[in-house]
Coordinates of C-alpha atoms in Angstrom, one line a residue:
M3 CA 14.5 -17.9 -2.6
S4 CA 16.5 -15.0 -1.3
L5 CA 15.2 -11.5 -0.8
A6 CA 18.7 -10.1 -0.8
P7 CA 19.3 -7.2 -3.2
G8 CA 20.1 -8.5 -6.7
Q9 CA 21.7 -7.4 -9.9
T10 CA 18.5 -6.6 -11.8
P11 CA 16.6 -4.0 -9.7
H12 CA 13.9 -3.3 -12.4
L13 CA 14.3 0.4 -11.7
R14 CA 15.6 3.0 -14.0
T15 CA 17.2 6.1 -12.6
E16 CA 18.0 9.1 -14.8
V17 CA 18.5 12.8 -14.6
R18 CA 16.7 14.8 -17.4
G19 CA 16.7 18.5 -17.3
K20 CA 16.2 19.6 -13.7
A21 CA 14.5 16.4 -12.6
G22 CA 15.8 13.1 -11.2
I23 CA 13.4 10.4 -12.5
L24 CA 12.8 7.1 -10.8
T25 CA 10.8 4.6 -13.0
L26 CA 9.7 1.3 -11.8
E27 CA 10.1 -1.2 -14.6
R28 CA 8.5 -4.5 -13.5
P29 CA 5.2 -4.4 -15.4
N30 CA 4.7 -8.1 -15.5
A31 CA 4.6 -8.0 -11.7
L32 CA 2.6 -4.8 -11.6
N33 CA 5.8 -3.0 -10.6
A34 CA 5.9 -4.8 -7.3
L35 CA 8.9 -3.7 -5.2
S36 CA 11.8 -6.1 -4.7
H37 CA 14.5 -5.6 -2.1
A38 CA 16.9 -4.6 -4.9
M39 CA 14.5 -1.9 -6.1
I40 CA 14.2 -0.5 -2.6
I41 CA 18.0 -0.3 -2.3
T42 CA 18.3 1.4 -5.7
L43 CA 15.5 3.9 -4.8
T44 CA 17.3 4.8 -1.6
D45 CA 20.7 5.2 -3.2
A46 CA 19.3 7.4 -6.0
L47 CA 17.5 9.7 -3.5
K48 CA 20.6 10.1 -1.3
R49 CA 22.7 10.9 -4.4
W50 CA 20.3 13.4 -5.8
A51 CA 19.7 15.2 -2.5
A52 CA 23.3 16.5 -2.8
D53 CA 23.2 17.1 -6.6
P54 CA 22.5 20.8 -7.4
A55 CA 21.5 19.8 -10.9
V56 CA 18.4 18.0 -9.5
A57 CA 15.7 20.3 -8.4
V58 CA 12.8 17.9 -8.2
V59 CA 12.4 14.1 -8.0
I60 CA 9.7 12.4 -10.1
V61 CA 8.6 8.8 -9.3
T62 CA 6.5 6.8 -11.8
G63 CA 6.0 3.3 -13.1
V64 CA 5.9 1.8 -16.6
G65 CA 2.7 0.4 -18.1
D66 CA -0.9 1.5 -17.7
R67 CA -1.9 -1.1 -15.1
A68 CA 0.0 0.0 -12.0
F69 CA 2.3 2.6 -10.4
C70 CA 3.2 -0.1 -7.9
A71 CA 0.9 -2.9 -6.6
G72 CA 2.9 -3.5 -3.4
G73 CA 5.9 -5.5 -2.3
D74 CA 7.1 -8.8 -3.7
I75 CA 4.8 -11.1 -1.7
V76 CA 5.8 -14.2 -3.7
A77 CA 9.4 -13.7 -2.6
L78 CA 8.1 -13.2 1.0
Y79 CA 6.2 -16.5 0.7
H80 CA 9.3 -18.4 -0.2
D81 CA 11.4 -16.6 2.3
S82 CA 9.1 -17.7 5.1
F83 CA 10.3 -21.3 4.5
E84 CA 13.9 -20.1 4.9
G85 CA 13.6 -18.5 8.3
G86 CA 12.1 -15.2 7.3
F87 CA 15.3 -13.2 7.6
G88 CA 15.1 -11.8 4.1
G89 CA 11.7 -10.3 4.9
A90 CA 13.0 -8.7 8.0
R91 CA 16.0 -7.2 6.1
M92 CA 13.8 -6.0 3.3
W93 CA 11.3 -4.2 5.6
A94 CA 14.1 -2.6 7.6
D95 CA 15.3 -1.0 4.3
E96 CA 11.8 -0.3 3.0
Y97 CA 10.5 1.5 6.1
A98 CA 13.7 3.5 6.3
L99 CA 13.0 4.6 2.7
N100 CA 9.4 5.5 3.6
L101 CA 10.7 7.8 6.4
L102 CA 13.4 9.2 4.1
I103 CA 10.8 10.1 1.5
S104 CA 8.7 11.9 4.2
R105 CA 11.7 14.1 5.1
Y106 CA 13.2 14.5 1.7
P107 CA 14.8 17.9 1.3
K108 CA 13.7 18.4 -2.3
P109 CA 10.2 18.2 -3.9
Y110 CA 9.2 14.6 -4.4
V111 CA 6.5 14.2 -7.0
A112 CA 4.7 10.8 -7.2
L113 CA 2.6 10.0 -10.2
M114 CA 0.1 7.5 -8.7
H115 CA -1.5 6.0 -11.8
G116 CA -3.2 2.6 -12.0
L117 CA -2.9 0.3 -9.0
V118 CA -1.2 1.9 -6.0
L119 CA -1.3 -0.6 -3.2
G120 CA 0.7 -1.5 -0.1
G121 CA 4.3 -0.7 -0.8
G122 CA 3.2 1.5 -3.6
I123 CA 1.5 3.7 -1.0
G124 CA 4.8 3.7 0.9
I125 CA 6.8 5.2 -1.9
S126 CA 4.2 7.8 -3.0
A127 CA 1.9 8.9 -0.1
H128 CA 4.8 10.1 2.1
G129 CA 6.0 12.4 -0.7
S130 CA 5.6 16.2 -0.8
H131 CA 3.5 16.2 -4.0
R132 CA 1.2 13.2 -4.6
I133 CA -0.7 13.1 -7.9
V134 CA -3.6 10.8 -8.8
T135 CA -5.2 10.5 -12.2
D136 CA -8.2 8.9 -13.9
N137 CA -7.3 5.2 -13.5
T138 CA -5.8 5.5 -10.0
R139 CA -6.9 2.7 -7.7
A140 CA -5.3 3.1 -4.3
G141 CA -5.6 1.0 -1.2
M142 CA -4.1 -1.0 1.6
P143 CA -5.4 -4.6 1.1
E144 CA -3.1 -6.4 3.6
T145 CA -5.8 -7.9 5.8
G146 CA -6.9 -10.1 2.9
I147 CA -3.5 -11.8 2.9
G148 CA -3.1 -12.3 6.6
F149 CA -1.1 -9.1 7.1
V150 CA -1.5 -5.6 8.5
P151 CA -1.1 -2.3 6.7
D152 CA 2.5 -1.3 6.8
V153 CA 5.0 1.2 5.1
G154 CA 3.5 3.9 7.3
G155 CA 0.0 3.0 6.1
T156 CA -1.4 2.9 9.6
Y157 CA 0.0 6.4 10.2
L158 CA -1.8 7.7 7.1
L159 CA -5.1 5.9 7.6
A160 CA -5.2 6.8 11.3
R161 CA -5.3 10.4 10.1
S162 CA -8.0 9.9 7.5
P163 CA -11.3 11.8 8.2
G164 CA -14.1 10.2 10.2
G165 CA -14.2 6.4 9.8
L166 CA -12.6 6.3 6.4
G167 CA -9.2 5.0 7.5
K168 CA -10.7 2.1 9.5
H169 CA -13.0 1.3 6.5
L170 CA -10.1 1.2 4.1
A171 CA -7.8 -0.8 6.4
L172 CA -10.3 -3.5 7.5
T173 CA -12.0 -4.0 4.1
G174 CA -9.0 -3.6 1.9
T175 CA -11.1 -1.6 -0.5
H176 CA -9.5 0.2 -3.4
V177 CA -10.5 3.8 -4.0
G178 CA -10.4 6.2 -7.0
P179 CA -8.6 9.5 -7.3
G180 CA -11.2 11.6 -5.5
E181 CA -11.4 9.2 -2.6
A182 CA -7.7 8.9 -2.4
I183 CA -7.4 12.6 -1.9
E184 CA -10.2 12.6 0.6
A185 CA -8.5 9.9 2.6
G186 CA -5.3 11.9 2.8
L187 CA -3.3 9.5 0.5
A188 CA -2.9 12.1 -2.3
D189 CA -3.0 15.8 -3.0
F190 CA -3.7 16.6 -6.6
Y191 CA -5.9 15.1 -9.4
V192 CA -4.4 15.6 -12.9
P193 CA -6.3 14.1 -15.9
Q194 CA -4.4 11.3 -17.6
D195 CA -4.2 13.2 -20.9
R196 CA -2.3 16.0 -19.1
L197 CA 0.3 14.0 -17.4
H198 CA 2.8 14.0 -20.3
A199 CA 2.8 17.7 -20.5
L200 CA 3.1 18.0 -16.7
I201 CA 6.2 15.8 -16.7
R202 CA 7.7 17.8 -19.6
D203 CA 7.3 21.1 -17.6
L204 CA 8.6 19.5 -14.4
I205 CA 11.7 18.3 -16.2
A206 CA 12.2 21.7 -17.9
G207 CA 11.6 23.9 -14.9
G208 CA 12.1 21.8 -11.8
E209 CA 9.3 23.6 -10.1
P210 CA 6.4 21.6 -8.7
S211 CA 4.2 24.7 -8.4
I212 CA 3.4 24.0 -12.1
I213 CA 1.1 21.2 -10.9
A214 CA -1.5 23.9 -10.2
D215 CA -1.8 24.6 -13.9
Y216 CA -2.7 21.0 -14.7
Q217 CA -4.8 19.9 -11.7
K218 CA -8.6 19.6 -11.9
E219 CA -11.4 18.9 -9.4
P220 CA -11.1 15.2 -8.8
P221 CA -14.0 12.9 -9.8
T222 CA -15.7 10.8 -7.0
S223 CA -15.5 7.7 -9.1
F224 CA -16.3 5.3 -6.3
G225 CA -18.9 7.4 -4.5
L226 CA -18.0 6.2 -0.9
D227 CA -21.0 6.8 1.4
R228 CA -19.3 8.7 4.2
D229 CA -22.5 8.9 6.2
F230 CA -22.6 5.2 6.9
I231 CA -18.9 4.9 7.1
D232 CA -18.5 7.6 9.8
R233 CA -21.6 6.3 11.6
V234 CA -20.4 2.7 11.7
Y235 CA -16.7 3.0 12.2
T236 CA -16.4 6.0 14.6
G237 CA -19.1 4.6 16.9
S238 CA -17.6 1.1 17.2
Q239 CA -14.5 0.1 19.2
T240 CA -14.0 -3.5 18.1
V241 CA -14.2 -5.4 14.9
E242 CA -17.2 -7.3 16.2
Q243 CA -19.0 -4.0 17.0
I244 CA -18.2 -2.8 13.5
L245 CA -19.7 -5.9 11.9
T246 CA -22.8 -5.6 14.1
A247 CA -23.3 -2.0 13.1
L248 CA -22.8 -2.8 9.4
D249 CA -25.4 -5.6 9.6
L250 CA -27.9 -3.0 10.9
E251 CA -27.3 -0.8 7.9
T252 CA -29.6 -1.3 4.9
S253 CA -27.3 -0.3 2.0
S254 CA -25.5 -2.5 -0.4
A255 CA -22.3 -0.7 0.4
A256 CA -22.6 -1.7 4.0
E257 CA -23.4 -5.2 3.1
D258 CA -20.3 -5.3 0.8
A259 CA -18.1 -3.9 3.6
A260 CA -19.3 -6.6 6.0
K261 CA -18.6 -9.3 3.4
R262 CA -15.1 -8.0 2.8
I263 CA -14.2 -7.9 6.5
R264 CA -15.6 -11.3 7.2
R265 CA -13.4 -13.0 4.6
N266 CA -10.2 -11.4 5.9
S267 CA -7.9 -12.8 8.6
P268 CA -9.5 -12.4 12.1
L269 CA -6.0 -11.9 13.7
A270 CA -5.0 -9.4 11.0
L271 CA -8.3 -7.5 11.5
K272 CA -7.9 -7.1 15.2
T273 CA -4.2 -6.3 15.0
T274 CA -5.0 -3.7 12.3
L275 CA -7.6 -2.0 14.4
E276 CA -5.2 -1.8 17.4
S277 CA -2.4 -0.6 15.0
L278 CA -4.6 2.3 13.9
R279 CA -5.5 3.2 17.5
R280 CA -1.8 3.3 18.5
A281 CA -0.8 5.2 15.3
T282 CA -3.1 8.1 16.2
E283 CA -0.7 9.4 18.9
L284 CA 2.7 8.5 17.3
K285 CA 5.1 10.1 14.9
L286 CA 5.8 8.4 11.6
A287 CA 9.2 7.0 12.8
E288 CA 7.5 5.5 15.8
V289 CA 4.7 4.0 13.7
L290 CA 7.2 2.4 11.4
T291 CA 8.9 0.8 14.4
T292 CA 5.6 -0.6 15.5
E293 CA 4.8 -1.8 12.0
Y294 CA 8.1 -3.5 11.8
R295 CA 7.4 -5.5 14.9
V296 CA 4.0 -6.5 13.6
S297 CA 5.2 -7.3 10.1
V298 CA 8.1 -9.5 11.2
N299 CA 5.8 -11.3 13.7
F300 CA 3.1 -12.0 11.1
H301 CA 5.8 -13.2 8.7
L302 CA 7.6 -15.5 11.1
T303 CA 4.4 -17.0 12.6
G304 CA 3.1 -18.0 9.2
Q305 CA 0.0 -15.9 9.0
L306 CA 1.2 -13.9 6.0
R307 CA 2.4 -17.1 4.3
E308 CA -1.0 -18.7 4.4
G309 CA -2.7 -15.6 3.0
V310 CA -0.3 -15.4 0.1
R311 CA -0.6 -19.1 -0.5
A312 CA -4.4 -18.9 -0.9
Q313 CA -4.4 -15.7 -3.0
V314 CA -1.4 -16.0 -5.2
I315 CA 0.4 -19.4 -5.0
D316 CA -2.4 -22.0 -5.0
K317 CA -5.1 -19.4 -5.8
D318 CA -7.8 -21.5 -4.1
K319 CA -9.1 -18.3 -2.3
N320 CA -9.6 -20.5 0.8
P321 CA -7.1 -19.4 3.4
R322 CA -7.0 -21.4 6.6
W323 CA -6.8 -18.6 9.1
W324 CA -5.8 -19.1 12.7
P325 CA -7.4 -18.3 14.9
A326 CA -10.3 -19.1 12.7
T327 CA -12.8 -16.6 14.2
L328 CA -12.8 -13.2 15.7
T329 CA -14.0 -14.7 19.0
D330 CA -10.9 -16.9 19.2
V331 CA -8.5 -13.9 18.8
R332 CA -7.7 -13.1 22.4
P333 CA -6.4 -9.6 23.5
E334 CA -3.2 -11.1 24.8
L335 CA -2.5 -12.6 21.3
V336 CA -2.9 -9.3 19.6
E337 CA -0.8 -7.6 22.2
S338 CA 2.0 -10.1 21.6
Y339 CA 2.4 -8.9 18.0
F340 CA 3.4 -5.4 19.3
N341 CA 6.1 -6.7 21.7
P342 CA 9.8 -5.9 20.9
L343 CA 11.3 -8.6 18.7
R344 CA 13.2 -11.4 20.4
Y345 CA 14.2 -13.5 17.4
P346 CA 17.9 -14.6 17.1
G347 CA 19.5 -12.7 14.3
I348 CA 16.8 -10.0 13.9
D349 CA 17.5 -6.6 15.4
E350 CA 15.0 -3.8 15.5
P351 CA 16.2 -0.9 13.4
D352 CA 16.1 2.7 14.8
F353 CA 14.5 4.3 11.8
N354 CA 14.7 7.8 13.1
H355 CA 18.4 7.6 13.8
R356 CA 19.1 5.9 10.5
V357 CA 17.3 8.5 8.4
Q358 CA 18.7 11.4 10.4
T359 CA 22.2 10.0 9.6
Q360 CA 21.3 9.7 5.9
I361 CA 20.1 13.2 5.8
Q362 CA 23.3 14.5 7.4
E363 CA 25.3 12.6 4.8
M364 CA 23.3 14.2 2.0
Q365 CA 24.1 17.8 3.1

């Protein structure tokens, strides 16, 4: 099964009034991103950047369940049996898109309703105006499928306050609108019954400042206990230390966090923690390069394939992780996932140069 761009991108692009509107139209797959959709998103953004009729870009998804629940992991699963080159090509285009969004010359308004996971974070949380609503459930659940937060996710979570970023990355927990804003993944909460009117005004005026007329104080629907999160995660340097600290806590929230971490891939957990540490000092373009190396390595060594098999393909919820325990994950193994890629036929993209060139072309 190829990941090459296809003829049916499941993405509608249109200009209405003063707005360029990108609508993900793959509701049966929770609007998961295919390679074709990534290409179409990029092409539309490049075209609209130079179009004086487009004052603002709006990104949304059809259906109530999801804005975008991530990338097409089923396609990645099948690609892993065909050499993994499709995944490498897709991530090269996707991460360049993420960086392009972060530097886009016009207001980029993401309507983050429903599930906003993984790749959905990548096409929303790097935008200039990030809106969550009542049913928003945002997160980076990659460690549960033998993978590591990507699409610039480690950059974002490394900048979350206190221990919140580590908590979200290691547990894969989804959070509501208030917590998404607190974590730095969003900017504004707009009640669901106000979204239609907001979109109408954005289309008519092309001015994102109108969001202020619709936003409200966000609800804290998940009630994250920041006291224990900051105490546990900021005071611990390793995954093992985090688990020990969680076990010493007496709350059900800490017990749940420990349970979530223990069921995830040991290699993914340790690589994620190291990714967050490195991302703290890097620019987004540099983080995306690091994430590209890690993503391709996890794909080509089969770790991601096993996670997808257990969660989505066979659905037995019993992944056979390797190494099987945190103790077995040696530092040199984690380090190897950050090394420059040396696979025949896979070149590391220069995201910074690529996006700078795209921006020059748009001017």
